[in-house]
Amino acid sequence: MTEHKRVSERLPVPEAKPDHIADPVDVVPVVNIANALTVFRILLVPVFIVTLFVEGGHDTLWRLITTAIFGLAALTDRYDGRLARERGLVTDFGKLADPIADKALIGAALIGLSMLGDLPWWVTVVILGRELGVTALRFWVLRHGVIPASRGGKLKTLLQVLAIGLFLLPLPHPWEWLAWGFMIAAVIATVVTGIEYVWQAISLRRHSTSGASGR
């Protein structure tokens, strides 16, 4: 009995393994600061549209107000995603609502400027066509994988926001070249990144299909 007790004392005692099933699950609340900024941006879109067309759309004061609203909405786009990642506030609602808010704001601005005759329709068609096309591509390859946002895509968005902001401002005639410079750069970035997304989508489907056939 004594010998058995000594042997058992020398044997290592197994550590208790964590029971992950019993661990409490951290559920991210849908109502948080990041999602609130996204919803705020969506609510600003109809306000932006109304102010854009006040007094025929070319009143200096109202164009300054409209530009300020657009800038505020674009600013929320910069911070809602960052807050969600840094504070662990990423939700399915945010993943869905954030790109919708972005496209709604950019689309409303481009269409509004074209309706007022300040921006050629071909620019609006190219940019919005690319955005809708990339969205369709993401759904096309969804079961094969996810196409991540690229640095080029972020640069494209920045150029679009700057270009639209300059077109909204009641700039003196000699300064209109600055707005057009940014808009041309935005269109080029839009087309180039769109081609990159098409290539990524084709490659993703090809690798997924070849991997499945290999198994």
PDB file of C-alpha atoms in Angstrom:
ATOM      1  CA  MET A   1       0.000   0.000   0.000  1.00  0.00           C
ATOM      2  CA  THR A   2       2.814   2.373   0.955  1.00  0.00           C
ATOM      3  CA  GLU A   3       4.811   1.463  -2.166  1.00  0.00           C
ATOM      4  CA  HIS A   4       1.780   2.021  -4.368  1.00  0.00           C
ATOM      5  CA  LYS A   5       1.241   5.432  -2.771  1.00  0.00           C
ATOM      6  CA  ARG A   6       4.868   6.430  -3.448  1.00  0.00           C
ATOM      7  CA  VAL A   7       4.605   5.399  -7.102  1.00  0.00           C
ATOM      8  CA  SER A   8       1.401   7.377  -7.557  1.00  0.00           C
ATOM      9  CA  GLU A   9       3.011  10.445  -6.010  1.00  0.00           C
ATOM     10  CA  ARG A  10       5.863  10.262  -8.551  1.00  0.00           C
ATOM     11  CA  LEU A  11       3.501  10.045 -11.551  1.00  0.00           C
ATOM     12  CA  PRO A  12       2.700  13.423 -13.206  1.00  0.00           C
ATOM     13  CA  VAL A  13      -0.796  14.648 -12.650  1.00  0.00           C
ATOM     14  CA  PRO A  14      -2.460  15.422 -16.028  1.00  0.00           C
ATOM     15  CA  GLU A  15      -3.508  19.007 -16.418  1.00  0.00           C
ATOM     16  CA  ALA A  16      -7.175  19.712 -16.888  1.00  0.00           C
ATOM     17  CA  LYS A  17      -7.934  20.516 -20.527  1.00  0.00           C
ATOM     18  CA  PRO A  18     -10.034  23.581 -21.232  1.00  0.00           C
ATOM     19  CA  ASP A  19     -13.617  22.853 -22.111  1.00  0.00           C
ATOM     20  CA  HIS A  20     -14.180  25.163 -25.078  1.00  0.00           C
ATOM     21  CA  ILE A  21     -17.792  24.066 -25.398  1.00  0.00           C
ATOM     22  CA  ALA A  22     -18.521  25.294 -21.917  1.00  0.00           C
ATOM     23  CA  ASP A  23     -16.639  28.580 -22.436  1.00  0.00           C
ATOM     24  CA  PRO A  24     -18.863  31.657 -22.707  1.00  0.00           C
ATOM     25  CA  VAL A  25     -19.316  32.888 -26.265  1.00  0.00           C
ATOM     26  CA  ASP A  26     -18.535  36.544 -26.937  1.00  0.00           C
ATOM     27  CA  VAL A  27     -21.358  37.784 -29.135  1.00  0.00           C
ATOM     28  CA  VAL A  28     -20.675  41.101 -30.849  1.00  0.00           C
ATOM     29  CA  PRO A  29     -23.754  43.322 -30.479  1.00  0.00           C
ATOM     30  CA  VAL A  30     -25.185  44.639 -33.720  1.00  0.00           C
ATOM     31  CA  VAL A  31     -25.741  48.015 -32.083  1.00  0.00           C
ATOM     32  CA  ASN A  32     -22.210  49.379 -31.771  1.00  0.00           C
ATOM     33  CA  ILE A  33     -20.279  52.506 -32.730  1.00  0.00           C
ATOM     34  CA  ALA A  34     -18.974  51.060 -36.019  1.00  0.00           C
ATOM     35  CA  ASN A  35     -22.409  50.025 -37.279  1.00  0.00           C
ATOM     36  CA  ALA A  36     -23.874  53.304 -36.035  1.00  0.00           C
ATOM     37  CA  LEU A  37     -21.434  55.201 -38.278  1.00  0.00           C
ATOM     38  CA  THR A  38     -22.377  52.994 -41.231  1.00  0.00           C
ATOM     39  CA  VAL A  39     -26.105  53.592 -40.685  1.00  0.00           C
ATOM     40  CA  PHE A  40     -25.425  57.304 -40.250  1.00  0.00           C
ATOM     41  CA  ARG A  41     -23.694  57.326 -43.646  1.00  0.00           C
ATOM     42  CA  ILE A  42     -26.699  55.620 -45.253  1.00  0.00           C
ATOM     43  CA  LEU A  43     -29.050  58.193 -43.699  1.00  0.00           C
ATOM     44  CA  LEU A  44     -26.879  61.011 -45.025  1.00  0.00           C
ATOM     45  CA  VAL A  45     -27.352  59.875 -48.641  1.00  0.00           C
ATOM     46  CA  PRO A  46     -30.955  61.188 -49.075  1.00  0.00           C
ATOM     47  CA  VAL A  47     -29.982  64.381 -47.240  1.00  0.00           C
ATOM     48  CA  PHE A  48     -27.068  64.777 -49.647  1.00  0.00           C
ATOM     49  CA  ILE A  49     -29.339  64.274 -52.676  1.00  0.00           C
ATOM     50  CA  VAL A  50     -31.857  66.869 -51.474  1.00  0.00           C
ATOM     51  CA  THR A  51     -29.239  69.541 -50.790  1.00  0.00           C
ATOM     52  CA  LEU A  52     -27.529  68.845 -54.123  1.00  0.00           C
ATOM     53  CA  PHE A  53     -30.629  69.848 -56.088  1.00  0.00           C
ATOM     54  CA  VAL A  54     -31.711  72.838 -54.003  1.00  0.00           C
ATOM     55  CA  GLU A  55     -31.901  76.083 -56.044  1.00  0.00           C
ATOM     56  CA  GLY A  56     -31.321  74.219 -59.294  1.00  0.00           C
ATOM     57  CA  GLY A  57     -28.171  72.553 -58.026  1.00  0.00           C
ATOM     58  CA  HIS A  58     -25.772  75.431 -58.696  1.00  0.00           C
ATOM     59  CA  ASP A  59     -26.279  77.776 -55.773  1.00  0.00           C
ATOM     60  CA  THR A  60     -22.871  78.456 -54.208  1.00  0.00           C
ATOM     61  CA  LEU A  61     -23.993  78.210 -50.580  1.00  0.00           C
ATOM     62  CA  TRP A  62     -25.932  75.006 -51.093  1.00  0.00           C
ATOM     63  CA  ARG A  63     -23.083  73.434 -53.038  1.00  0.00           C
ATOM     64  CA  LEU A  64     -20.772  74.177 -50.099  1.00  0.00           C
ATOM     65  CA  ILE A  65     -23.303  72.589 -47.737  1.00  0.00           C
ATOM     66  CA  THR A  66     -23.624  69.563 -50.026  1.00  0.00           C
ATOM     67  CA  THR A  67     -19.860  69.184 -50.216  1.00  0.00           C
ATOM     68  CA  ALA A  68     -19.635  69.304 -46.420  1.00  0.00           C
ATOM     69  CA  ILE A  69     -22.295  66.570 -46.123  1.00  0.00           C
ATOM     70  CA  PHE A  70     -20.464  64.425 -48.665  1.00  0.00           C
ATOM     71  CA  GLY A  71     -17.178  64.944 -46.819  1.00  0.00           C
ATOM     72  CA  LEU A  72     -18.763  63.985 -43.500  1.00  0.00           C
ATOM     73  CA  ALA A  73     -20.234  60.822 -45.015  1.00  0.00           C
ATOM     74  CA  ALA A  74     -16.893  59.904 -46.599  1.00  0.00           C
ATOM     75  CA  LEU A  75     -15.189  60.470 -43.238  1.00  0.00           C
ATOM     76  CA  THR A  76     -17.468  57.947 -41.530  1.00  0.00           C
ATOM     77  CA  ASP A  77     -16.444  55.415 -44.190  1.00  0.00           C
ATOM     78  CA  ARG A  78     -12.832  55.834 -43.113  1.00  0.00           C
ATOM     79  CA  TYR A  79     -13.491  55.199 -39.441  1.00  0.00           C
ATOM     80  CA  ASP A  80     -16.304  52.647 -39.190  1.00  0.00           C
ATOM     81  CA  GLY A  81     -14.216  49.801 -40.596  1.00  0.00           C
ATOM     82  CA  ARG A  82     -11.192  50.740 -38.526  1.00  0.00           C
ATOM     83  CA  LEU A  83     -13.203  50.856 -35.314  1.00  0.00           C
ATOM     84  CA  ALA A  84     -14.827  47.513 -36.108  1.00  0.00           C
ATOM     85  CA  ARG A  85     -11.450  45.812 -36.560  1.00  0.00           C
ATOM     86  CA  GLU A  86      -9.607  47.486 -33.683  1.00  0.00           C
ATOM     87  CA  ARG A  87     -12.405  46.973 -31.113  1.00  0.00           C
ATOM     88  CA  GLY A  88     -13.581  43.585 -32.303  1.00  0.00           C
ATOM     89  CA  LEU A  89     -16.934  44.935 -33.470  1.00  0.00           C
ATOM     90  CA  VAL A  90     -17.104  43.136 -36.820  1.00  0.00           C
ATOM     91  CA  THR A  91     -20.640  41.869 -37.492  1.00  0.00           C
ATOM     92  CA  ASP A  92     -22.453  40.308 -40.426  1.00  0.00           C
ATOM     93  CA  PHE A  93     -24.623  43.418 -40.588  1.00  0.00           C
ATOM     94  CA  GLY A  94     -21.552  45.629 -40.873  1.00  0.00           C
ATOM     95  CA  LYS A  95     -20.028  43.459 -43.605  1.00  0.00           C
ATOM     96  CA  LEU A  96     -23.224  43.811 -45.626  1.00  0.00           C
ATOM     97  CA  ALA A  97     -24.161  47.415 -44.839  1.00  0.00           C
ATOM     98  CA  ASP A  98     -20.725  49.011 -45.254  1.00  0.00           C
ATOM     99  CA  PRO A  99     -20.270  48.355 -49.016  1.00  0.00           C
ATOM    100  CA  ILE A 100     -23.937  49.207 -49.614  1.00  0.00           C
ATOM    101  CA  ALA A 101     -23.433  52.566 -47.895  1.00  0.00           C
ATOM    102  CA  ASP A 102     -20.280  53.247 -49.939  1.00  0.00           C
ATOM    103  CA  LYS A 103     -21.893  52.452 -53.272  1.00  0.00           C
ATOM    104  CA  ALA A 104     -25.045  54.409 -52.373  1.00  0.00           C
ATOM    105  CA  LEU A 105     -23.023  57.531 -51.552  1.00  0.00           C
ATOM    106  CA  ILE A 106     -20.731  57.360 -54.595  1.00  0.00           C
ATOM    107  CA  GLY A 107     -23.582  56.398 -56.911  1.00  0.00           C
ATOM    108  CA  ALA A 108     -25.855  59.191 -55.684  1.00  0.00           C
ATOM    109  CA  ALA A 109     -23.083  61.758 -56.130  1.00  0.00           C
ATOM    110  CA  LEU A 110     -22.135  60.628 -59.648  1.00  0.00           C
ATOM    111  CA  ILE A 111     -25.714  60.366 -60.902  1.00  0.00           C
ATOM    112  CA  GLY A 112     -26.624  63.713 -59.323  1.00  0.00           C
ATOM    113  CA  LEU A 113     -23.652  65.487 -60.900  1.00  0.00           C
ATOM    114  CA  SER A 114     -24.464  63.961 -64.296  1.00  0.00           C
ATOM    115  CA  MET A 115     -28.126  64.988 -64.039  1.00  0.00           C
ATOM    116  CA  LEU A 116     -26.996  68.555 -63.319  1.00  0.00           C
ATOM    117  CA  GLY A 117     -24.727  68.488 -66.362  1.00  0.00           C
ATOM    118  CA  ASP A 118     -21.563  68.904 -64.283  1.00  0.00           C
ATOM    119  CA  LEU A 119     -20.167  65.456 -65.073  1.00  0.00           C
ATOM    120  CA  PRO A 120     -20.402  63.510 -68.369  1.00  0.00           C
ATOM    121  CA  TRP A 121     -22.594  60.438 -68.167  1.00  0.00           C
ATOM    122  CA  TRP A 122     -19.835  58.188 -69.532  1.00  0.00           C
ATOM    123  CA  VAL A 123     -17.811  58.763 -66.354  1.00  0.00           C
ATOM    124  CA  THR A 124     -20.778  57.750 -64.206  1.00  0.00           C
ATOM    125  CA  VAL A 125     -21.475  54.683 -66.365  1.00  0.00           C
ATOM    126  CA  VAL A 126     -17.839  53.511 -66.249  1.00  0.00           C
ATOM    127  CA  ILE A 127     -17.479  53.880 -62.474  1.00  0.00           C
ATOM    128  CA  LEU A 128     -20.882  52.460 -61.518  1.00  0.00           C
ATOM    129  CA  GLY A 129     -20.572  49.692 -64.122  1.00  0.00           C
ATOM    130  CA  ARG A 130     -17.286  48.643 -62.564  1.00  0.00           C
ATOM    131  CA  GLU A 131     -18.725  48.682 -59.033  1.00  0.00           C
ATOM    132  CA  LEU A 132     -21.719  46.562 -60.029  1.00  0.00           C
ATOM    133  CA  GLY A 133     -19.493  44.237 -62.040  1.00  0.00           C
ATOM    134  CA  VAL A 134     -17.100  43.622 -59.142  1.00  0.00           C
ATOM    135  CA  THR A 135     -20.045  42.928 -56.835  1.00  0.00           C
ATOM    136  CA  ALA A 136     -21.362  40.371 -59.333  1.00  0.00           C
ATOM    137  CA  LEU A 137     -17.883  38.806 -59.556  1.00  0.00           C
ATOM    138  CA  ARG A 138     -17.737  38.394 -55.779  1.00  0.00           C
ATOM    139  CA  PHE A 139     -21.020  36.469 -55.844  1.00  0.00           C
ATOM    140  CA  TRP A 140     -19.836  34.454 -58.867  1.00  0.00           C
ATOM    141  CA  VAL A 141     -16.811  33.076 -56.978  1.00  0.00           C
ATOM    142  CA  LEU A 142     -18.340  33.091 -53.503  1.00  0.00           C
ATOM    143  CA  ARG A 143     -18.396  29.306 -53.144  1.00  0.00           C
ATOM    144  CA  HIS A 144     -14.800  29.070 -54.373  1.00  0.00           C
ATOM    145  CA  GLY A 145     -13.363  31.744 -52.098  1.00  0.00           C
ATOM    146  CA  VAL A 146     -13.349  35.423 -51.248  1.00  0.00           C
ATOM    147  CA  ILE A 147     -11.687  38.129 -53.324  1.00  0.00           C
ATOM    148  CA  PRO A 148      -9.993  40.407 -50.778  1.00  0.00           C
ATOM    149  CA  ALA A 149      -9.971  44.177 -51.106  1.00  0.00           C
ATOM    150  CA  SER A 150      -6.700  45.294 -52.660  1.00  0.00           C
ATOM    151  CA  ARG A 151      -4.608  48.375 -52.062  1.00  0.00           C
ATOM    152  CA  GLY A 152      -5.489  49.467 -55.569  1.00  0.00           C
ATOM    153  CA  GLY A 153      -9.163  49.283 -54.642  1.00  0.00           C
ATOM    154  CA  LYS A 154      -8.607  51.503 -51.620  1.00  0.00           C
ATOM    155  CA  LEU A 155      -6.661  53.991 -53.760  1.00  0.00           C
ATOM    156  CA  LYS A 156      -9.500  53.928 -56.288  1.00  0.00           C
ATOM    157  CA  THR A 157     -12.030  54.794 -53.589  1.00  0.00           C
ATOM    158  CA  LEU A 158      -9.855  57.640 -52.287  1.00  0.00           C
ATOM    159  CA  LEU A 159      -9.465  59.110 -55.776  1.00  0.00           C
ATOM    160  CA  GLN A 160     -13.205  58.850 -56.408  1.00  0.00           C
ATOM    161  CA  VAL A 161     -14.024  60.658 -53.147  1.00  0.00           C
ATOM    162  CA  LEU A 162     -11.509  63.441 -53.838  1.00  0.00           C
ATOM    163  CA  ALA A 163     -12.656  63.852 -57.437  1.00  0.00           C
ATOM    164  CA  ILE A 164     -16.350  63.974 -56.508  1.00  0.00           C
ATOM    165  CA  GLY A 165     -15.630  66.403 -53.686  1.00  0.00           C
ATOM    166  CA  LEU A 166     -13.860  68.753 -56.099  1.00  0.00           C
ATOM    167  CA  PHE A 167     -16.708  68.506 -58.622  1.00  0.00           C
ATOM    168  CA  LEU A 168     -19.178  69.353 -55.887  1.00  0.00           C
ATOM    169  CA  LEU A 169     -17.250  72.444 -54.843  1.00  0.00           C
ATOM    170  CA  PRO A 170     -18.143  75.648 -56.702  1.00  0.00           C
ATOM    171  CA  LEU A 171     -14.589  76.079 -57.975  1.00  0.00           C
ATOM    172  CA  PRO A 172     -13.622  79.033 -60.157  1.00  0.00           C
ATOM    173  CA  HIS A 173     -13.260  78.148 -63.827  1.00  0.00           C
ATOM    174  CA  PRO A 174      -9.422  78.108 -63.864  1.00  0.00           C
ATOM    175  CA  TRP A 175      -9.424  75.466 -61.086  1.00  0.00           C
ATOM    176  CA  GLU A 176     -11.734  73.039 -62.856  1.00  0.00           C
ATOM    177  CA  TRP A 177      -8.685  71.316 -64.330  1.00  0.00           C
ATOM    178  CA  LEU A 178      -7.815  70.091 -60.815  1.00  0.00           C
ATOM    179  CA  ALA A 179     -11.176  68.352 -60.453  1.00  0.00           C
ATOM    180  CA  TRP A 180     -10.805  66.782 -63.888  1.00  0.00           C
ATOM    181  CA  GLY A 181      -7.279  65.624 -63.084  1.00  0.00           C
ATOM    182  CA  PHE A 182      -8.488  63.694 -60.052  1.00  0.00           C
ATOM    183  CA  MET A 183     -11.523  62.368 -61.917  1.00  0.00           C
ATOM    184  CA  ILE A 184      -9.418  61.040 -64.807  1.00  0.00           C
ATOM    185  CA  ALA A 185      -7.083  59.395 -62.281  1.00  0.00           C
ATOM    186  CA  ALA A 186     -10.132  57.899 -60.531  1.00  0.00           C
ATOM    187  CA  VAL A 187     -11.510  56.506 -63.815  1.00  0.00           C
ATOM    188  CA  ILE A 188      -8.136  54.954 -64.696  1.00  0.00           C
ATOM    189  CA  ALA A 189      -7.815  53.391 -61.229  1.00  0.00           C
ATOM    190  CA  THR A 190     -11.414  52.173 -61.497  1.00  0.00           C
ATOM    191  CA  VAL A 191     -10.800  50.408 -64.813  1.00  0.00           C
ATOM    192  CA  VAL A 192      -7.402  48.962 -63.830  1.00  0.00           C
ATOM    193  CA  THR A 193      -8.606  47.561 -60.505  1.00  0.00           C
ATOM    194  CA  GLY A 194     -11.705  46.209 -62.230  1.00  0.00           C
ATOM    195  CA  ILE A 195      -9.487  44.226 -64.621  1.00  0.00           C
ATOM    196  CA  GLU A 196      -7.459  42.982 -61.643  1.00  0.00           C
ATOM    197  CA  TYR A 197     -10.622  41.732 -59.939  1.00  0.00           C
ATOM    198  CA  VAL A 198     -11.674  39.900 -63.107  1.00  0.00           C
ATOM    199  CA  TRP A 199      -8.272  38.186 -63.254  1.00  0.00           C
ATOM    200  CA  GLN A 200      -8.448  37.260 -59.560  1.00  0.00           C
ATOM    201  CA  ALA A 201     -11.940  35.828 -59.987  1.00  0.00           C
ATOM    202  CA  ILE A 202     -10.918  33.690 -62.989  1.00  0.00           C
ATOM    203  CA  SER A 203      -7.775  32.470 -61.204  1.00  0.00           C
ATOM    204  CA  LEU A 204      -9.719  31.654 -58.048  1.00  0.00           C
ATOM    205  CA  ARG A 205     -12.291  29.582 -59.924  1.00  0.00           C
ATOM    206  CA  ARG A 206      -9.591  27.868 -61.977  1.00  0.00           C
ATOM    207  CA  HIS A 207      -7.542  26.843 -58.925  1.00  0.00           C
ATOM    208  CA  SER A 208     -10.649  25.751 -57.055  1.00  0.00           C
ATOM    209  CA  THR A 209     -11.832  23.626 -59.986  1.00  0.00           C
ATOM    210  CA  SER A 210      -8.401  22.066 -60.589  1.00  0.00           C
ATOM    211  CA  GLY A 211      -8.042  21.294 -56.883  1.00  0.00           C
ATOM    212  CA  ALA A 212     -11.439  19.600 -56.808  1.00  0.00           C
ATOM    213  CA  SER A 213     -10.656  17.498 -59.894  1.00  0.00           C
ATOM    214  CA  GLY A 214      -7.274  16.529 -58.388  1.00  0.00           C
ATOM    215  CA  ARG A 215      -9.000  15.047 -55.360  1.00  0.00           C
TER     216      ARG A 215
END
